[in-house]
Structures are given as C-alpha cells and as structure tokens.
CSV table of C-alpha atoms in Angstrom, one decimal:
chain,number,residue,atom,x,y,z
S,1,MET,CA,0.2,-0.2,-0.1
S,2,ASN,CA,1.1,3.6,-1.0
S,3,ILE,CA,1.4,5.9,2.2
S,4,SER,CA,1.2,9.6,1.5
S,5,ASP,CA,2.3,12.5,3.7
S,6,ILE,CA,1.1,15.6,1.3
S,7,PHE,CA,-2.2,16.3,-0.1
S,8,GLN,CA,-2.8,18.5,-3.0
S,9,GLY,CA,-5.7,19.8,-4.7
S,10,VAL,CA,-8.0,22.2,-5.4
S,11,PRO,CA,-11.5,23.7,-2.5
S,12,PRO,CA,-13.9,21.9,-4.5
S,13,MET,CA,-12.0,18.7,-3.4
S,14,TYR,CA,-11.5,19.4,0.2
S,15,ASN,CA,-15.2,20.0,0.4
S,16,VAL,CA,-16.2,16.8,-0.9
S,17,LEU,CA,-13.5,15.1,1.3
S,18,LEU,CA,-15.1,16.6,4.1
S,19,LYS,CA,-18.2,15.2,3.5
S,20,GLN,CA,-17.6,11.7,3.2
S,21,PRO,CA,-19.3,9.3,5.1
S,22,ASP,CA,-16.7,7.4,6.4
S,23,LEU,CA,-14.2,10.1,6.7
S,24,GLY,CA,-13.7,9.3,10.5
S,25,LYS,CA,-12.8,5.1,9.7
S,26,ARG,CA,-10.0,5.9,7.4
S,27,ASP,CA,-7.0,6.1,8.2
S,28,ILE,CA,-5.8,9.4,7.3
S,29,SER,CA,-2.9,9.7,9.7
S,30,SER,CA,0.2,9.5,7.2
S,31,VAL,CA,-0.4,12.8,6.2
S,32,VAL,CA,1.0,16.4,7.9
S,33,PHE,CA,0.0,18.6,5.5
S,34,CYS,CA,-1.5,20.3,2.3
S,35,LEU,CA,-1.9,22.7,-0.4
S,36,SER,CA,-4.9,24.1,-2.1
S,37,ALA,CA,-4.0,26.2,-5.5
S,38,ALA,CA,-6.5,27.3,-8.5
S,39,THR,CA,-8.7,29.2,-6.4
S,40,LYS,CA,-8.9,31.4,-3.1
S,41,MET,CA,-9.6,28.8,-0.2
S,42,PRO,CA,-12.6,29.9,1.9
S,43,GLU,CA,-11.6,30.8,5.9
S,44,ASN,CA,-14.3,28.8,7.0
S,45,LEU,CA,-13.0,25.7,5.0
S,46,ILE,CA,-9.3,26.0,6.4
S,47,LEU,CA,-10.1,26.0,9.6
S,48,GLN,CA,-12.3,22.2,9.1
S,49,VAL,CA,-9.1,20.8,7.4
S,50,GLU,CA,-6.4,21.5,10.4
S,51,GLU,CA,-10.0,20.7,13.2
S,52,LYS,CA,-11.2,17.2,11.7
S,53,LEU,CA,-8.3,16.4,9.1
S,54,LYS,CA,-5.6,17.4,11.7
S,55,TRP,CA,-3.6,18.6,8.9
S,56,ARG,CA,-1.5,22.0,8.4
S,57,TYR,CA,-2.3,23.4,5.5
S,58,ALA,CA,-0.7,25.9,3.2
S,59,GLU,CA,-1.9,27.9,0.0
S,60,ALA,CA,-0.1,28.5,-3.2
S,61,TRP,CA,-0.8,31.4,-5.9
S,62,GLY,CA,0.3,31.5,-9.7
S,63,LEU,CA,-0.6,31.5,-13.3
S,64,THR,CA,0.5,29.9,-16.0
S,65,GLU,CA,2.7,33.0,-17.4
S,66,VAL,CA,4.5,32.2,-13.8
S,67,SER,CA,5.5,28.5,-14.3
S,68,CYS,CA,2.4,28.0,-12.3
S,69,VAL,CA,3.1,28.8,-8.8
S,70,GLY,CA,4.6,32.4,-7.9
S,71,THR,CA,4.2,32.4,-4.1
S,72,THR,CA,3.5,29.9,-1.3
S,73,ALA,CA,5.0,30.3,2.4
S,74,PRO,CA,6.2,27.4,4.4
S,75,TYR,CA,3.7,24.9,6.2
S,76,THR,CA,5.2,25.7,9.3
S,77,GLU,CA,5.3,29.3,8.3
S,78,THR,CA,1.5,29.6,7.2
S,79,ARG,CA,-0.8,32.5,7.8
S,80,ILE,CA,-4.4,31.2,7.5
S,81,GLY,CA,-6.2,33.1,4.5
S,82,SER,CA,-2.5,33.9,2.5
S,83,CYS,CA,-1.2,32.5,-0.9
S,84,GLY,CA,1.9,33.1,1.0
S,85,LYS,CA,5.0,35.0,-0.2
S,86,GLY,CA,7.3,35.3,-3.6
S,87,MET,CA,9.2,32.4,-4.4
S,88,ASP,CA,12.9,32.9,-4.6
S,89,ASP,CA,12.6,33.7,-8.4
S,90,ALA,CA,9.3,36.1,-7.6
S,91,GLN,CA,9.3,39.4,-6.8
S,92,ILE,CA,5.5,40.7,-5.5
S,93,LYS,CA,4.0,44.4,-5.4
S,94,VAL,CA,0.8,45.5,-5.1
S,95,ILE,CA,-0.9,48.3,-7.8
S,96,ASP,CA,-3.6,50.9,-8.1
S,97,GLU,CA,-5.4,51.4,-11.3
S,98,GLN,CA,-2.8,54.6,-11.7
S,99,GLY,CA,0.2,52.6,-11.2
S,100,ASN,CA,1.9,53.7,-8.1
S,101,THR,CA,3.0,50.9,-6.0
S,102,LEU,CA,0.9,51.0,-2.1
S,103,GLY,CA,1.6,49.8,0.7
S,104,PRO,CA,0.6,47.3,3.4
S,105,GLY,CA,-3.1,46.4,3.6
S,106,GLN,CA,-3.9,48.2,0.9
S,107,GLN,CA,-6.1,46.6,-2.1
S,108,GLY,CA,-4.8,46.5,-5.4
S,109,GLU,CA,-3.7,44.6,-8.9
S,110,LEU,CA,-1.2,41.6,-8.0
S,111,CYS,CA,2.5,42.2,-9.8
S,112,VAL,CA,5.3,40.0,-10.3
S,113,LYS,CA,8.1,40.1,-11.5
S,114,GLY,CA,11.1,37.5,-11.5
S,115,THR,CA,12.8,34.6,-13.4
S,116,CYS,CA,10.0,32.4,-13.2
S,117,VAL,CA,7.7,34.9,-15.1
S,118,THR,CA,7.3,34.1,-19.0
S,119,LEU,CA,9.4,36.8,-21.4
S,120,GLY,CA,5.5,37.0,-22.8
S,121,TYR,CA,2.8,35.8,-25.5
S,122,LEU,CA,4.3,34.2,-28.5
S,123,ASN,CA,3.8,36.3,-31.7
S,124,ASN,CA,1.3,38.0,-30.2
S,125,PRO,CA,3.0,41.4,-28.9
S,126,GLU,CA,0.0,43.5,-28.2
S,127,ALA,CA,-1.3,41.0,-25.2
S,128,THR,CA,2.6,41.0,-24.6
S,129,LYS,CA,2.5,45.0,-23.9
S,130,ALA,CA,-1.4,44.8,-22.4
S,131,ALA,CA,-0.1,42.2,-19.5
S,132,PHE,CA,3.6,43.6,-19.1
S,133,ASP,CA,4.7,47.0,-17.9
S,134,PRO,CA,7.7,49.0,-19.3
S,135,GLU,CA,10.0,47.5,-16.3
S,136,GLY,CA,9.0,43.7,-17.0
S,137,TRP,CA,6.3,43.5,-14.0
S,138,PHE,CA,3.9,41.1,-14.8
S,139,HIS,CA,0.1,42.1,-14.2
S,140,SER,CA,-1.5,39.6,-13.0
S,141,GLY,CA,-5.4,40.6,-13.1
S,142,ASP,CA,-5.5,39.7,-9.6
S,143,ILE,CA,-6.9,41.6,-6.5
S,144,ALA,CA,-5.3,41.1,-3.3
S,145,TYR,CA,-3.2,42.9,-0.7
S,146,ILE,CA,0.1,42.2,1.0
S,147,ASP,CA,0.4,42.3,4.9
S,148,GLU,CA,3.6,44.3,7.0
S,149,ASP,CA,5.9,41.0,6.7
S,150,GLY,CA,5.3,40.2,3.2
S,151,TYR,CA,2.7,37.9,2.9
S,152,ALA,CA,0.2,37.7,0.2
S,153,TYR,CA,-4.3,37.6,0.1
S,154,ILE,CA,-5.5,37.2,-3.2
S,155,VAL,CA,-8.5,39.1,-2.6
S,156,ASP,CA,-10.6,38.5,-5.9
S,157,ARG,CA,-10.3,38.4,-9.8
S,158,LYS,CA,-9.8,42.1,-11.3
S,159,LYS,CA,-12.0,41.4,-13.9
S,160,ASP,CA,-15.0,39.1,-11.8
S,161,MET,CA,-15.5,42.7,-9.4
S,162,ILE,CA,-19.1,43.6,-9.2
S,163,ASN,CA,-19.3,47.4,-9.2
S,164,VAL,CA,-23.2,48.1,-7.2
S,165,GLY,CA,-23.8,51.4,-8.1
S,166,GLY,CA,-20.2,53.1,-7.3
S,167,GLU,CA,-19.7,50.0,-4.3
S,168,LYS,CA,-17.3,47.2,-5.1
S,169,VAL,CA,-18.4,43.9,-4.5
S,170,PHE,CA,-15.7,40.9,-4.3
S,171,PRO,CA,-17.7,37.6,-5.3
S,172,SER,CA,-15.1,35.5,-3.1
S,173,GLU,CA,-15.6,37.8,0.0
S,174,VAL,CA,-19.7,37.0,-0.5
S,175,GLU,CA,-19.6,33.5,-0.7
S,176,ASP,CA,-17.3,33.1,2.0
S,177,MET,CA,-19.8,34.3,4.1
S,178,MET,CA,-22.9,32.6,2.2
S,179,LEU,CA,-20.9,29.0,2.6
S,180,GLU,CA,-21.5,29.4,6.1
S,181,HIS,CA,-25.1,28.6,5.5
S,182,PRO,CA,-25.7,24.7,7.3
S,183,LYS,CA,-28.2,23.9,3.6
S,184,ILE,CA,-25.3,25.5,1.5
S,185,LYS,CA,-23.4,22.8,-0.3
S,186,ASP,CA,-21.6,25.2,-3.2
S,187,LEU,CA,-22.2,28.3,-4.6
S,188,VAL,CA,-21.2,30.7,-7.2
S,189,ILE,CA,-21.8,35.0,-7.4
S,190,VAL,CA,-21.9,36.7,-10.3
S,191,GLY,CA,-23.4,40.2,-11.2
S,192,ILE,CA,-26.0,40.5,-13.1
S,193,PRO,CA,-27.5,43.7,-14.5
S,194,ASP,CA,-29.5,46.3,-12.9
S,195,GLU,CA,-31.7,49.3,-13.9
S,196,LEU,CA,-31.1,51.4,-10.9
S,197,LYS,CA,-27.0,50.5,-9.9
S,198,GLY,CA,-25.7,49.2,-12.9
S,199,GLU,CA,-25.4,45.9,-11.2
S,200,ALA,CA,-26.3,43.7,-8.5
S,201,PRO,CA,-25.2,40.6,-7.3
S,202,LYS,CA,-26.5,37.3,-8.3
S,203,ALA,CA,-26.3,34.0,-6.1
S,204,PHE,CA,-26.2,30.3,-7.9
S,205,ILE,CA,-26.5,27.6,-5.3
S,206,GLN,CA,-26.2,24.2,-5.0
S,207,LEU,CA,-28.0,22.4,-1.6
S,208,ARG,CA,-26.5,19.9,0.9
S,209,GLU,CA,-28.7,16.8,-0.3
S,210,GLY,CA,-32.3,16.8,1.1
S,211,GLU,CA,-32.5,19.9,2.0
S,212,VAL,CA,-35.2,22.8,0.9
S,213,ALA,CA,-34.5,26.8,0.9
S,214,THR,CA,-36.6,29.4,0.1
S,215,GLU,CA,-34.8,32.4,-1.5
S,216,GLU,CA,-36.1,34.6,1.3
S,217,GLU,CA,-34.5,32.8,3.8
S,218,ILE,CA,-31.2,32.9,1.8
S,219,LYS,CA,-31.8,36.8,1.7
S,220,GLU,CA,-32.8,37.3,5.6
S,221,PHE,CA,-29.4,35.0,6.6
S,222,CYS,CA,-26.9,37.4,4.5
S,223,LYS,CA,-28.5,40.5,5.9
S,224,GLY,CA,-27.0,39.6,9.4
S,225,ARG,CA,-23.8,39.1,7.3
S,226,MET,CA,-22.7,41.7,5.6
S,227,ALA,CA,-23.2,45.0,3.9
S,228,PRO,CA,-26.9,45.5,2.3
S,229,TYR,CA,-25.4,46.2,-1.3
S,230,LYS,CA,-24.0,42.9,-1.3
S,231,VAL,CA,-26.6,40.9,-0.6
S,232,PRO,CA,-27.9,38.8,-3.2
S,233,ALA,CA,-30.6,40.3,-5.1
S,234,ALA,CA,-31.6,37.3,-7.0
S,235,VAL,CA,-30.9,33.7,-5.9
S,236,GLU,CA,-31.4,30.5,-8.2
S,237,PHE,CA,-30.9,27.2,-6.9
S,238,VAL,CA,-29.2,24.9,-9.7
S,239,ASP,CA,-28.2,21.0,-9.6
S,240,GLU,CA,-24.6,21.5,-9.3
S,241,ILE,CA,-22.3,24.9,-9.7
S,242,PRO,CA,-20.2,24.6,-13.6
S,243,ARG,CA,-16.6,24.4,-12.4
S,244,SER,CA,-13.3,23.5,-15.2
S,245,ALA,CA,-11.1,20.4,-14.6
S,246,SER,CA,-9.3,22.5,-12.0
S,247,GLY,CA,-12.3,23.0,-9.8
S,248,LYS,CA,-12.5,26.9,-10.9
S,249,ALA,CA,-16.1,27.9,-11.3
S,250,LEU,CA,-17.3,29.0,-14.1
S,251,ARG,CA,-18.1,31.9,-13.5
S,252,ARG,CA,-18.1,34.4,-16.7
S,253,LEU,CA,-20.4,31.2,-18.0
S,254,LEU,CA,-23.2,32.3,-15.4
S,255,ARG,CA,-23.0,35.9,-15.7
S,256,ASP,CA,-23.0,36.1,-19.5
S,257,LYS,CA,-26.3,34.1,-19.4
S,258,GLU,CA,-27.8,36.3,-17.5
S,259,TRP,CA,-26.2,39.6,-19.9
S,260,ALA,CA,-27.8,37.9,-22.9
S,261,LYS,CA,-31.4,37.7,-20.9
S,262,ASN,CA,-31.0,41.0,-20.5
S,263,ARG,CA,-30.0,42.1,-23.9
S,264,ASN,CA,-33.2,39.6,-25.6
C-alpha cells in the first residue's frame, strides 16, 4: 500500500472530502501537510481541514505565465487566508489603477516579476504589451493585498468585481460568508444587470442533498452578515455549480447568460 504525507488539491476537492460519510473510518494519519491552489480557499474550509483532518494547511498562488507557482509559504510559516510570499525567483507588489505601488494592507492588482515569469505571449505582441509594464512586471488581474511581513492575500479576480452603484463587491467575499449557511453545499456569485445601480449580485446555489431552502431564507441569512449592497438581489437554486477541470467556478459562463437575457 502506498502511503502519502502530502495532499494537494483545489477547494472543491477539500469540500467533497470533508463531507465523506466514512471519513472518520479512514486512516489518513500519514498526511501531515496539504496544499491548495487554483482558486481562493474559504477561511471556514481551511479551519475545517485543520480541525477535522488534523492537516497543516498552506496555499499557493500562480498562473501559467509565472510557471504555475508564484507565491507560497513553508507549512511551518503559513497564515490563514494568505497564499504566502513570493518564491525565491519572484518579486511581488500591489499597485493601484494608476500603477503606483501600494503599502501594507492596501488592496490593488497583484504584480509579479522574476525569472519564473514568461517573457511574453508567442506571436502576440499586443497581449504581451497589455500584460507587462515597461519595467517587466506582469499584471496578474488578481486583486490582493500584502501585509507588513510580505505575505500576500488574494481578494478576487479584477474582472469578477461587481460594481453596485459605485460600491465594489468581490464575489469571493460574499461566497465565503454564505458558505456558513448549513444548507449550502456550493455556490457562486455573479454580477447581473440592474436598472438603478448598474449591477447587482446574484447567487447560484447548490444545496446539500435532501435540503430545501427559499430565496427569502437565503437573503435573510445574508442581511445579518454583510452590507446591504452585498446581499444577493436574486437567488437561483441549481443542481450543480459548473466548474472547470481545475475546480474553478465557471463564473463568466453564468454571468454571460444573465447579461444575454437582459439584451433579449
């Protein structure tokens, strides 16, 4: 029998693993360290992994353009919610919309530079120019902040941000809070058209097996946990949340369908 001391997966895999009915009967004591990537791991899920599985958790961040991994942290130096520091061959910083470098705790676009970063896109100078600044920094499209010790924290994808009457709503923040609802198994938040505010959040929800819930119940749950403009304006219950092979929610697919309805 092969024994592993490291487990690597994406957030949906950990979610499924924790819900296995025979989990307590399986010997997983050989695993001491686990790693997650591809998409941000909800904080409550991290705590469950460490409490129920007794695994030390760490998160990594990266893109194809940065040779897959740009930041991570040794499992003895992890911080909940952080994807670690820049790798030995990577520098990271956060900038505002004008390109100015931001200080600790300030949210902006995460940029990376180093030998791990690609030189550009093959035969596509326009895409290369759009993604890299003159100093060679790659603009990731991820909103993040860096703390005083250099640990990075991913907030969300820049293009996924919802503009509700001038207020910024990051889907992952709302999703993390809503996942605390005992009936919700999985969900995704997207921006939909709103005549008054331009955009509004909509929740696509997959309930746990055997559970029943109403839109009013979900909205009432949200009202006590988030600002009013973050509460989903609409709720749709689905059999399953569409995800890519790497576990990322196909947010753009759902969003495009909603905006197509509005055009029709």
